[in-house]
PDB file of C-alpha atoms in Angstrom:
ATOM      1  CA  LEU V  23       4.908   5.927   1.103  1.00  0.00           C
ATOM      2  CA  SER V  24       6.314   2.387   1.290  1.00  0.00           C
ATOM      3  CA  ARG V  25       3.781   1.267  -1.316  1.00  0.00           C
ATOM      4  CA  LEU V  26       4.838   4.093  -3.632  1.00  0.00           C
ATOM      5  CA  THR V  27       8.543   3.276  -3.329  1.00  0.00           C
ATOM      6  CA  THR V  28       7.935  -0.374  -4.229  1.00  0.00           C
ATOM      7  CA  PHE V  29       5.502   0.684  -6.954  1.00  0.00           C
ATOM      8  CA  SER V  30       7.417   3.354  -8.893  1.00  0.00           C
ATOM      9  CA  PRO V  31      10.338   1.123 -10.086  1.00  0.00           C
ATOM     10  CA  ASN V  32       7.781  -1.334 -11.483  1.00  0.00           C
ATOM     11  CA  LEU V  33       6.070   1.502 -13.366  1.00  0.00           C
ATOM     12  CA  VAL V  34       9.436   2.621 -14.793  1.00  0.00           C
ATOM     13  CA  VAL V  35      10.192  -0.938 -15.947  1.00  0.00           C
ATOM     14  CA  THR V  36       6.743  -1.234 -17.535  1.00  0.00           C
ATOM     15  CA  LYS V  37       7.197   2.119 -19.282  1.00  0.00           C
ATOM     16  CA  ASN V  38      10.600   1.042 -20.632  1.00  0.00           C
ATOM     17  CA  ILE V  39       9.157  -2.236 -21.966  1.00  0.00           C
ATOM     18  CA  ILE V  40       6.284  -0.370 -23.638  1.00  0.00           C
ATOM     19  CA  ASN V  41       8.780   2.084 -25.186  1.00  0.00           C
ATOM     20  CA  LEU V  42      10.868  -0.830 -26.507  1.00  0.00           C
ATOM     21  CA  MET V  43       7.733  -2.376 -28.004  1.00  0.00           C
ATOM     22  CA  TYR V  44       6.792   0.833 -29.801  1.00  0.00           C
ATOM     23  CA  ASN V  45      10.356   1.421 -31.028  1.00  0.00           C
ATOM     24  CA  HIS V  46      10.314  -2.002 -32.733  1.00  0.00           C
ATOM     25  CA  PHE V  47       6.779  -1.509 -34.001  1.00  0.00           C
ATOM     26  CA  ASP V  48       5.309  -4.041 -36.401  1.00  0.00           C
ATOM     27  CA  TRP V  49       1.813  -3.393 -37.738  1.00  0.00           C
ATOM     28  CA  THR V  50       1.008  -7.102 -38.053  1.00  0.00           C
ATOM     29  CA  ASN V  51       1.854  -7.664 -34.388  1.00  0.00           C
ATOM     30  CA  GLN V  52       0.301  -4.436 -33.115  1.00  0.00           C
ATOM     31  CA  LEU V  53      -2.614  -6.004 -31.255  1.00  0.00           C
ATOM     32  CA  SER V  54      -0.635  -8.871 -29.728  1.00  0.00           C
ATOM     33  CA  MET V  55       2.128  -6.494 -28.570  1.00  0.00           C
ATOM     34  CA  VAL V  56      -0.366  -4.100 -26.982  1.00  0.00           C
ATOM     35  CA  LEU V  57      -2.161  -6.998 -25.287  1.00  0.00           C
ATOM     36  CA  ALA V  58       1.131  -8.475 -24.057  1.00  0.00           C
ATOM     37  CA  GLY V  59       2.235  -5.136 -22.586  1.00  0.00           C
ATOM     38  CA  PHE V  60      -1.190  -4.629 -21.018  1.00  0.00           C
ATOM     39  CA  VAL V  61      -1.248  -8.102 -19.433  1.00  0.00           C
ATOM     40  CA  PHE V  62       2.369  -7.750 -18.292  1.00  0.00           C
ATOM     41  CA  GLY V  63       1.634  -4.395 -16.646  1.00  0.00           C
ATOM     42  CA  ILE V  64      -1.429  -5.797 -14.864  1.00  0.00           C
ATOM     43  CA  ALA V  65       0.616  -8.792 -13.665  1.00  0.00           C
ATOM     44  CA  ILE V  66       3.316  -6.483 -12.239  1.00  0.00           C
ATOM     45  CA  ILE V  67       0.696  -4.316 -10.499  1.00  0.00           C
ATOM     46  CA  PHE V  68      -1.067  -7.425  -9.133  1.00  0.00           C
ATOM     47  CA  VAL V  69       2.156  -8.913  -7.730  1.00  0.00           C
ATOM     48  CA  SER V  70       3.302  -5.592  -6.235  1.00  0.00           C
ATOM     49  CA  THR V  71      -0.056  -5.053  -4.496  1.00  0.00           C
ATOM     50  CA  ILE V  72       0.046  -8.584  -3.042  1.00  0.00           C
ATOM     51  CA  LEU V  73       3.588  -7.983  -1.784  1.00  0.00           C
ATOM     52  CA  ALA V  74       2.550  -4.621  -0.313  1.00  0.00           C
ATOM     53  CA  ARG V  75      -0.419  -6.228   1.478  1.00  0.00           C
ATOM     54  CA  LYS V  76       1.792  -8.991   2.896  1.00  0.00           C
ATOM     55  CA  GLY V  77       4.162  -6.295   4.157  1.00  0.00           C
ATOM     56  CA  GLU V  78       1.257  -4.449   5.807  1.00  0.00           C
ATOM     57  CA  PHE V  79      -0.090  -7.553   7.533  1.00  0.00           C
ATOM     58  CA  ARG V  80       3.311  -8.576   8.888  1.00  0.00           C
TER      59      ARG V  80
END
């Protein structure tokens, strides 16, 4: 449950950023925007899992 509570706000933030990207959609920047959102989401998930593991090992 602790992992979910730390995880869900990050997912909401990622979803909001993706929504902002698609609201200001530019066809020339489509691929770079999708890649940036994808990499950013993976980075958030990676950091949150590391933080969750550190919390478990404490």
